[in-house]
GROMACS .gro file of C-alpha atoms in nm:
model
  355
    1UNK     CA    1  -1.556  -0.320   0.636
    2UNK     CA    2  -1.427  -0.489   0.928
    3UNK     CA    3  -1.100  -0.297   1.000
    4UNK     CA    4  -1.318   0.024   1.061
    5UNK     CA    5  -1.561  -0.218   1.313
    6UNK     CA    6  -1.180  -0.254   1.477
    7UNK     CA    7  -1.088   0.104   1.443
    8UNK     CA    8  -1.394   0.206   1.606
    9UNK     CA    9  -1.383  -0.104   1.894
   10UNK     CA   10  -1.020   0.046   1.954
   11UNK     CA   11  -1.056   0.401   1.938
   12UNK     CA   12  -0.851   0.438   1.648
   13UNK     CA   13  -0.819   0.784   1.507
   14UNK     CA   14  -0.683   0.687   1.161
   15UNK     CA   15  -0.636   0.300   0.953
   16UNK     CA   16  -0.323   0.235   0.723
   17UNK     CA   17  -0.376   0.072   0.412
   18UNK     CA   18   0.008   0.007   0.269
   19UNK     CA   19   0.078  -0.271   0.045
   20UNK     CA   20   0.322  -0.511   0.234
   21UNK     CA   21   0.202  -0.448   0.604
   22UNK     CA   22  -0.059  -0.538   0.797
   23UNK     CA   23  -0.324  -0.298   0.814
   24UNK     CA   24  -0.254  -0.054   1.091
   25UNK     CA   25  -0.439   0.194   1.338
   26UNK     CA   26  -0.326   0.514   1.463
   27UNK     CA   27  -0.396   0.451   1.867
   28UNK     CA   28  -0.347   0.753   2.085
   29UNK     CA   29  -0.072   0.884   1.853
   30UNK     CA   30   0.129   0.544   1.782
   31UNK     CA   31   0.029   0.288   1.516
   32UNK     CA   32  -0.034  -0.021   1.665
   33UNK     CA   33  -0.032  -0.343   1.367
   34UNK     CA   34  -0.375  -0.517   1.356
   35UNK     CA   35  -0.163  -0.846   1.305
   36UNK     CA   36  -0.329  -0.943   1.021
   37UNK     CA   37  -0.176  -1.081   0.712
   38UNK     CA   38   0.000  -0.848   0.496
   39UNK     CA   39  -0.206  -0.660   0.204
   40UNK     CA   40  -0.145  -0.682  -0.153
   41UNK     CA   41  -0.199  -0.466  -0.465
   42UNK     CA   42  -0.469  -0.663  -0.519
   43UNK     CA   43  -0.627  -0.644  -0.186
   44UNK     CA   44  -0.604  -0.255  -0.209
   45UNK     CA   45  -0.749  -0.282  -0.543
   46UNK     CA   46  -1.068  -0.419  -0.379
   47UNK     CA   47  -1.057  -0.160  -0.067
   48UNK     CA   48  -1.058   0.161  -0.323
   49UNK     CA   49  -1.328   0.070  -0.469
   50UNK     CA   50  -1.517   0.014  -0.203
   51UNK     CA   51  -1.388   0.285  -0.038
   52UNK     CA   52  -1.454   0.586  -0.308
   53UNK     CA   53  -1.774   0.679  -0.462
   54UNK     CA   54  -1.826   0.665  -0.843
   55UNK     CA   55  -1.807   1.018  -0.870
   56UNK     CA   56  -1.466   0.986  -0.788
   57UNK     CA   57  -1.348   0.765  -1.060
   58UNK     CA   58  -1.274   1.003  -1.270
   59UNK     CA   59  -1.057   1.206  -1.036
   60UNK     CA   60  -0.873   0.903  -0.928
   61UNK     CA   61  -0.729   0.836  -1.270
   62UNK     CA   62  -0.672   1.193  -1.324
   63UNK     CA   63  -0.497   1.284  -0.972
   64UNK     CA   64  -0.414   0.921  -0.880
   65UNK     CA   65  -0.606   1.001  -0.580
   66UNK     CA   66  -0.898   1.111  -0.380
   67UNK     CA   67  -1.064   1.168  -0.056
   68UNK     CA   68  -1.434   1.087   0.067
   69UNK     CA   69  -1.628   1.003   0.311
   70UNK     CA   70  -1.761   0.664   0.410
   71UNK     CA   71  -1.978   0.507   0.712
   72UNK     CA   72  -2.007   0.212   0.862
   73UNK     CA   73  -2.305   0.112   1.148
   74UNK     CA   74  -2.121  -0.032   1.489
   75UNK     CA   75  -2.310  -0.130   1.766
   76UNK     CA   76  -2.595   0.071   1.710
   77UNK     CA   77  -2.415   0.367   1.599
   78UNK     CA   78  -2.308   0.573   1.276
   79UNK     CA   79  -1.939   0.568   1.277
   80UNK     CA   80  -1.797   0.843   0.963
   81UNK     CA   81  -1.455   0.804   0.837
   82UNK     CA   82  -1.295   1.091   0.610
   83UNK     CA   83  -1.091   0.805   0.367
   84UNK     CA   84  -0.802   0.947   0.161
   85UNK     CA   85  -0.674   0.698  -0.157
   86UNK     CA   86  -0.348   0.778  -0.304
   87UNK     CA   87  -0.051   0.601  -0.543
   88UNK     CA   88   0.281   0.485  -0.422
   89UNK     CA   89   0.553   0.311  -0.666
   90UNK     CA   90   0.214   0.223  -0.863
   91UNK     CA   91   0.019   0.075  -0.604
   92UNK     CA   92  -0.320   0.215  -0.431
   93UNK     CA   93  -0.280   0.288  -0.053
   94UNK     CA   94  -0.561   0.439   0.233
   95UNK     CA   95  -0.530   0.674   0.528
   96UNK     CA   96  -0.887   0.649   0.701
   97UNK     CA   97  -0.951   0.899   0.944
   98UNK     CA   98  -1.225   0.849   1.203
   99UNK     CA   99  -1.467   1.122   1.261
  100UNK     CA  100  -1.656   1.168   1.611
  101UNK     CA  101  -2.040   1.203   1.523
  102UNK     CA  102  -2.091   1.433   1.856
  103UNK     CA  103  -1.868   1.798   1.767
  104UNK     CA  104  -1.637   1.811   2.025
  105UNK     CA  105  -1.648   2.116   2.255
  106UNK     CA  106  -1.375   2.369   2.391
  107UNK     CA  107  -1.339   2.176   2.700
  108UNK     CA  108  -1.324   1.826   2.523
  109UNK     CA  109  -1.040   1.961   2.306
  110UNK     CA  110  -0.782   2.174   2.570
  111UNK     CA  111  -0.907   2.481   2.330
  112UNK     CA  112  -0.952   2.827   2.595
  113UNK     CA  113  -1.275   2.917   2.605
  114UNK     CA  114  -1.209   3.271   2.594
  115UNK     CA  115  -0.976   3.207   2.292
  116UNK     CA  116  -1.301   3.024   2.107
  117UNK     CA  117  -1.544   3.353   2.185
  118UNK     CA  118  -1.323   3.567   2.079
  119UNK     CA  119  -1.283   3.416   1.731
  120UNK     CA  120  -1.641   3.348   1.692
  121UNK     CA  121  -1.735   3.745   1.808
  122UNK     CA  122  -1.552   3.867   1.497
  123UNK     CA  123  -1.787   4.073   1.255
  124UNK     CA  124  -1.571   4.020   0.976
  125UNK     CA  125  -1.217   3.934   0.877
  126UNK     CA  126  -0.967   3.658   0.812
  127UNK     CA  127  -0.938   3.347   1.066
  128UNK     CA  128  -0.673   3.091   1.034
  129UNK     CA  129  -0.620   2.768   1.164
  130UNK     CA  130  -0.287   2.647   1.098
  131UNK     CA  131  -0.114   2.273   1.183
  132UNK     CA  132   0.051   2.005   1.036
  133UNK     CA  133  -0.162   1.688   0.938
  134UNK     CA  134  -0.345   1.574   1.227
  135UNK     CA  135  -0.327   1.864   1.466
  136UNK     CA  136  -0.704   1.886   1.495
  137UNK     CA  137  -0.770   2.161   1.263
  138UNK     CA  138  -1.145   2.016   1.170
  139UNK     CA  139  -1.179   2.003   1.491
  140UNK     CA  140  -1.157   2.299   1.614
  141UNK     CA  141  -1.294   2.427   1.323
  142UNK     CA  142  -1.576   2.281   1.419
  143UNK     CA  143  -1.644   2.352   1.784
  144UNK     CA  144  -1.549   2.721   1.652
  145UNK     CA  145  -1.911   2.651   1.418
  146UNK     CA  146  -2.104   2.479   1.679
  147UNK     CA  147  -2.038   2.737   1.927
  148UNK     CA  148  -2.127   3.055   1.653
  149UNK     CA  149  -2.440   2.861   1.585
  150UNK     CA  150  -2.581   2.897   1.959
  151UNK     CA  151  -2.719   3.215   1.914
  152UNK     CA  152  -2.958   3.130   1.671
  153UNK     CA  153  -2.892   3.399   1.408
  154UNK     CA  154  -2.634   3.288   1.201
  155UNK     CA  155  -2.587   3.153   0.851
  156UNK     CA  156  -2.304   2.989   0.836
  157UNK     CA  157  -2.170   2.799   0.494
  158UNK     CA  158  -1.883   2.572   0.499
  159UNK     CA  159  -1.713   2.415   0.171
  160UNK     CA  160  -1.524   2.127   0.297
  161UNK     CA  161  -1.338   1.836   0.087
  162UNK     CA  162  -1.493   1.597   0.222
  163UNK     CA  163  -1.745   1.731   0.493
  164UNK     CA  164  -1.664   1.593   0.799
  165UNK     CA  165  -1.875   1.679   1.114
  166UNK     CA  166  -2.230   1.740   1.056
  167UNK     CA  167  -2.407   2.026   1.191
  168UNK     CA  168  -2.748   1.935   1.207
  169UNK     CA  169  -3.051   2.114   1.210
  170UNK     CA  170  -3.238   2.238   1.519
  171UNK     CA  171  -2.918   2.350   1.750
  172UNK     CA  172  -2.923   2.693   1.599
  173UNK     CA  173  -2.906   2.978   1.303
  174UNK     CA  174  -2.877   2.787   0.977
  175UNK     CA  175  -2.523   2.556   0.853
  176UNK     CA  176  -2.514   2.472   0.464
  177UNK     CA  177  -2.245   2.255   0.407
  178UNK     CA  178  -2.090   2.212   0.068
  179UNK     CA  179  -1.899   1.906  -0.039
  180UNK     CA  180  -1.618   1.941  -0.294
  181UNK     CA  181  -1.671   1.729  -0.580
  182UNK     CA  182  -2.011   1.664  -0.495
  183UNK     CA  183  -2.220   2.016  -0.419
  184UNK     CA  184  -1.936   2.223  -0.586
  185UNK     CA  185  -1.658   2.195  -0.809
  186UNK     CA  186  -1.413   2.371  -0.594
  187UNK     CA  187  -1.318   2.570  -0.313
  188UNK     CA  188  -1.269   2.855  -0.487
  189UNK     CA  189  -1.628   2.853  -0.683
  190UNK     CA  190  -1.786   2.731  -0.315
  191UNK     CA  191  -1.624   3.035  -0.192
  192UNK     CA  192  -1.741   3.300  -0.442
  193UNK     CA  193  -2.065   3.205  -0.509
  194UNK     CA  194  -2.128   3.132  -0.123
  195UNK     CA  195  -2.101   3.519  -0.115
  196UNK     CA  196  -2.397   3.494  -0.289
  197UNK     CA  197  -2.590   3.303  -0.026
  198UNK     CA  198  -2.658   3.573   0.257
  199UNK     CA  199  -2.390   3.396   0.506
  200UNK     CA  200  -2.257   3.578   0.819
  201UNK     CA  201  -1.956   3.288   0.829
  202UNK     CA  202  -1.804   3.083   0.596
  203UNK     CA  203  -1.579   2.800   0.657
  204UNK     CA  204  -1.343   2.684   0.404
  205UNK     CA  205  -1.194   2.374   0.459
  206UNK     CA  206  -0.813   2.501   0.333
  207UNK     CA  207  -0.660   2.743   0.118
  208UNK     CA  208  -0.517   2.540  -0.149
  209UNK     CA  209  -0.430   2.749  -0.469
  210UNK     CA  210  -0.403   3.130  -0.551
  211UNK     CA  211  -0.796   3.186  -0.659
  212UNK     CA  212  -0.907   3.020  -0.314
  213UNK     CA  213  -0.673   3.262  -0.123
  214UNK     CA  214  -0.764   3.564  -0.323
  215UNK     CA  215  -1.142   3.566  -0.275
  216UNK     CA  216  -1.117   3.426   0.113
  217UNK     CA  217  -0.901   3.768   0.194
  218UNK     CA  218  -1.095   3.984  -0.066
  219UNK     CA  219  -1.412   3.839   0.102
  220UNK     CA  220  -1.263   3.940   0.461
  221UNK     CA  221  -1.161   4.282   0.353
  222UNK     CA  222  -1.507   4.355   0.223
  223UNK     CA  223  -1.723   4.210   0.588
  224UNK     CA  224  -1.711   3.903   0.572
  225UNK     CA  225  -1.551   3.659   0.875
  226UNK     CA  226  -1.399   3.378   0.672
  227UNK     CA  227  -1.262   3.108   0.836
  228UNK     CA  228  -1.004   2.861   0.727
  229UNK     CA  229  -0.710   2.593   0.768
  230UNK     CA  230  -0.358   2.601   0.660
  231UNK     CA  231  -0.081   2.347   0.666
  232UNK     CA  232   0.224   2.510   0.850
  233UNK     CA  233   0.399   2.492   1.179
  234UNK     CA  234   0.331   2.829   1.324
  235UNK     CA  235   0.184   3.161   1.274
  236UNK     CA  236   0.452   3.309   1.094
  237UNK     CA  237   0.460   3.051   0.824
  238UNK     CA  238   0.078   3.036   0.792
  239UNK     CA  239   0.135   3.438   0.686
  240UNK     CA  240   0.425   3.342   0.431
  241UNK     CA  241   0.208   3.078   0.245
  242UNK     CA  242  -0.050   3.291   0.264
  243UNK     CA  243   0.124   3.584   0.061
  244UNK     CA  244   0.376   3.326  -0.163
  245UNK     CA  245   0.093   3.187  -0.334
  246UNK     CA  246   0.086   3.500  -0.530
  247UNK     CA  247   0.289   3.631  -0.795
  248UNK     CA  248   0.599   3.805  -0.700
  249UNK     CA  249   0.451   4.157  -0.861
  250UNK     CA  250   0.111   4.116  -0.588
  251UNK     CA  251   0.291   4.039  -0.348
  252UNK     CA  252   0.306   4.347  -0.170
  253UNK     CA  253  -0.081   4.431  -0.253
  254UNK     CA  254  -0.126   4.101  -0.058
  255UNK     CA  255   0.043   4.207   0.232
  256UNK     CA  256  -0.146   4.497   0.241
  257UNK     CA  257  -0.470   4.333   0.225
  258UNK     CA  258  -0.368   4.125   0.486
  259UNK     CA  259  -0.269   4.363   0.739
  260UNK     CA  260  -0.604   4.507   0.703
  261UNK     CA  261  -0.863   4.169   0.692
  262UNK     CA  262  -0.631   3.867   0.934
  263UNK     CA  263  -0.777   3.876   1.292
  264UNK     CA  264  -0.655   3.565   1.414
  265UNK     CA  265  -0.387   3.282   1.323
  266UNK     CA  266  -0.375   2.981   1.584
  267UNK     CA  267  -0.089   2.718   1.491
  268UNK     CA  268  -0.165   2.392   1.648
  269UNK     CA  269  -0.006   2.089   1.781
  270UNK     CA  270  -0.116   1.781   1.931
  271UNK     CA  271   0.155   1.643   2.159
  272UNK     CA  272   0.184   1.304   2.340
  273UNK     CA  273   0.040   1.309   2.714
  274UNK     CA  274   0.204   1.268   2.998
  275UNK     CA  275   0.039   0.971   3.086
  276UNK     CA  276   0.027   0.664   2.866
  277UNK     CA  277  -0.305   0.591   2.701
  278UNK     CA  278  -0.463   0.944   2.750
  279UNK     CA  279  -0.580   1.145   2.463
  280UNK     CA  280  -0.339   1.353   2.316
  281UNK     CA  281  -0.253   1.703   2.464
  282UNK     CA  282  -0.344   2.019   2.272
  283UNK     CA  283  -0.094   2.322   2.249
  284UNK     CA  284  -0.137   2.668   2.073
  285UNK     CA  285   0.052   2.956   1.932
  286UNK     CA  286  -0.182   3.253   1.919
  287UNK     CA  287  -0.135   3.601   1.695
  288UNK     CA  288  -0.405   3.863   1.735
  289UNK     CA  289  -0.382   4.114   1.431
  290UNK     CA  290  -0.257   4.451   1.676
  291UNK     CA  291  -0.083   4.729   1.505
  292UNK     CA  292   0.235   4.604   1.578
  293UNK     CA  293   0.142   4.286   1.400
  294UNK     CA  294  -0.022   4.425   1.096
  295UNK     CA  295   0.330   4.688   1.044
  296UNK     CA  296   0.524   4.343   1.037
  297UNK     CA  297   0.295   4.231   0.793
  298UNK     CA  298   0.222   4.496   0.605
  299UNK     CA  299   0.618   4.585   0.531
  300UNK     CA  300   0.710   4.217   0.486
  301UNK     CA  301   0.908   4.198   0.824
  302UNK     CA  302   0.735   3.836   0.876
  303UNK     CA  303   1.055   3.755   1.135
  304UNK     CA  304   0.972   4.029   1.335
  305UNK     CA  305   0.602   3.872   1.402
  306UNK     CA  306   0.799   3.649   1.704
  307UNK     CA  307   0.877   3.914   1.907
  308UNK     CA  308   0.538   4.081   1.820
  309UNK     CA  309   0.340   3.787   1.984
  310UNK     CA  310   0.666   3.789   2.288
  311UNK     CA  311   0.517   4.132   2.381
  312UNK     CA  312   0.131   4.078   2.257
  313UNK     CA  313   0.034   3.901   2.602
  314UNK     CA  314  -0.184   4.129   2.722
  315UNK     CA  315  -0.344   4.107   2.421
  316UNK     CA  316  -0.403   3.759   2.448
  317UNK     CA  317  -0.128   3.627   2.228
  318UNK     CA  318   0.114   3.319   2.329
  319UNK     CA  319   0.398   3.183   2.264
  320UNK     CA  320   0.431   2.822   2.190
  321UNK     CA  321   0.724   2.784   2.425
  322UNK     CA  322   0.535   2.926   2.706
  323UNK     CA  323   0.227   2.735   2.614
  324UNK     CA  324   0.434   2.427   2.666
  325UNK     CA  325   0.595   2.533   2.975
  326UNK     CA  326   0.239   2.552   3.106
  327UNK     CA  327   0.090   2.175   2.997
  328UNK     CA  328   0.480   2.040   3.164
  329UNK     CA  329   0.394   2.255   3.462
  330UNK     CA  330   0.003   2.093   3.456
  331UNK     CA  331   0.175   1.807   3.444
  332UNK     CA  332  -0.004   1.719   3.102
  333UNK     CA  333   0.314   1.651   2.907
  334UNK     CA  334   0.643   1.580   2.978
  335UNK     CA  335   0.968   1.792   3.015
  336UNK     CA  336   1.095   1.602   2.674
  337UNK     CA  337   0.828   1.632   2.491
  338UNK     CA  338   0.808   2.001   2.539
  339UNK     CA  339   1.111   2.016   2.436
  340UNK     CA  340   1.088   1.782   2.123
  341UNK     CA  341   0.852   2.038   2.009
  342UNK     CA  342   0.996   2.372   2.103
  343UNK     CA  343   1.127   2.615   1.885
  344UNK     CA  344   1.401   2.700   2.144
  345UNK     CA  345   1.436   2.424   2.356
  346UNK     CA  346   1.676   2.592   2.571
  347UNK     CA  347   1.356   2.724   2.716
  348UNK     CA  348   1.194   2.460   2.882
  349UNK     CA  349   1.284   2.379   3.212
  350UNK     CA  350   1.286   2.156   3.460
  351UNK     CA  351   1.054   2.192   3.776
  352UNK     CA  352   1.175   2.436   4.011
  353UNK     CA  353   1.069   2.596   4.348
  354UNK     CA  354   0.990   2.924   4.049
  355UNK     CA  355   0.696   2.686   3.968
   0.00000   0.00000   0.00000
């Protein structure tokens, strides 16, 4: 397709596929308007089924929507694009996002380095990646995986809808990756029957439903390291998802499972830099499992877990605030935008001779 030979010329991250616009890339966090003509029904018509498989015919009539992944050869090079086809007032519409062939590393991505071994030196247990949409979850994920896989003893599995970055063979252990749809019906049958397939990690691409969430924490609890993604805005709400997928009655067997298996939650955001046209800036929340942090959890005092990480420093925890009051101080991102993303905005300030 020639809009993804333009998203890749113009380092695109994601395309826009709306009926009644012009198609339109996701540049460096703004969407920029190709300026072509505007699409119609029928023109989308054309791009979904290009776009999806066959084996996803069925599940677009069913769910009036899909994902896969598609890719395209530009200038000498495999370009992969994770495509996502969904319904609006009727009509078929496309969110392409582009996927880097090379895994990014720690460095590439702002990640710490001592953050990444640390997750990746777990025996066993529950690690969560949490972010809104386009945070750079798989990402990290991914570098996490890439990094594990340098010792050269590791099985790791991942079930992933669709797989995205491709760890191949030769830089390590062993990485099976499952596709959704394709090598496996869900995540919840990748994940218990991947139990069954001698892995020291397994990835799962997002806790989506109550079975998925019940075997990835019985799975931790038992010596396994599970790894996974949630959609939230911080640590905090990462745990409450976790536990409200569950019937009220379980609820407090969840907890308690919890407290026990969850090493890790990172919340994510990708903010704009400080200077136009760089990549966007990565900031973290970070919430080691102490004992402090598996009482809150444990007893259901979730708004307690705030001042748990306040006070968790020299355990390696942060605060999103005070990660952001280091990229302004870096100069990375600006006094506004650390703001715009605070959760107490009263606590970013300007420079001063403190800094």
């Amino acid at each position: 397709m020639d809009l993804l030979h333009q998203a890749a010329e113009r380092s695109a991250s994601d395309v826009h596929l709306v009926p009644g616009y012009s198609p339109t890339f996701r540049i460096h966090g703004k969407l920029e308007s190709s300026g072509a003509q505007l699409l119609v029904a029928e023109d989308l018509d054309r791009l979904v089924a290009e776009l999806m498989p066959e084996r996803a015919g069925t599940e677009l009539v069913e769910r009036r929507g899909g994902d896969s992944a598609i890719s395209i050869e530009h200038k000498g090079n495999t370009c992969r694009f994770r495509a996502n086809v969904y319904m609006s007032q009727g009509a078929w519409c496309a969110c392409l996002r582009h996927i880097p062939n090379v895994i990014p590393t720690f460095d590439w991505l702002g990640f710490p380095k001592d953050l990444g071994k640390r997750l990746v030196s777990y025996s066993n247990g529950l690690v969560v990646i949490t972010g809104v949409t386009g945070s750079g979850k798989s990402a990290t994920l991914a570098s996490l995986m890439a990094y594990l896989r340098r010792g050269g003893t590791h099985h790791i599995l991942t079930i992933e809808e669709p797989i995205e970055y491709i760890h191949s063979p030769g830089q390590g252990g062993i990485v099976t990756q499952r596709e959704v749809g394709r090598d496996v019906d869900s995540f919840a049958d990748g994940l218990k029957f991947g139990l069954r397939q001698d892995p020291d990690a397994i990835l799962v691409g997002e806790i989506r439903d109550r079975d998925t969430a019940q075997i990835a924490i019985s799975a931790a609890e038992t010596g396994h390291l599970i790894f996974t993604t949630l959609h939230t805005r911080d640590a905090k709400g990462a745990l409450t998802r976790l536990v409200d997928v569950f019937p009220h009655d379980s609820q407090d067997d969840v907890r308690g499972q919890l407290a026990m298996s969850l090493r890790s939650i990172v919340s994510q955001h990708l903010l704009p830099p400080a200077v136009e046209g760089d990549k966007r800036i990565l900031a973290l929340e970070v919430m080691h499992n102490t004992s402090q942090v598996a009482a809150a959890i444990r007893t259901g005092k979730i708004e307690t877990l705030e001042s748990a990480i306040q006070t968790g420093k020299r355990d390696g925890m942060v605060m999103l605030d005070d990660d952001l009051v280091r990229l302004v101080t870096e100069g990375k991102i600006t006094i506004e935008t650390a703001r715009r993303y605070a959760k107490d905005p009263e606590n970013i300030k300007g420079p001063s001779k403190a800094w």
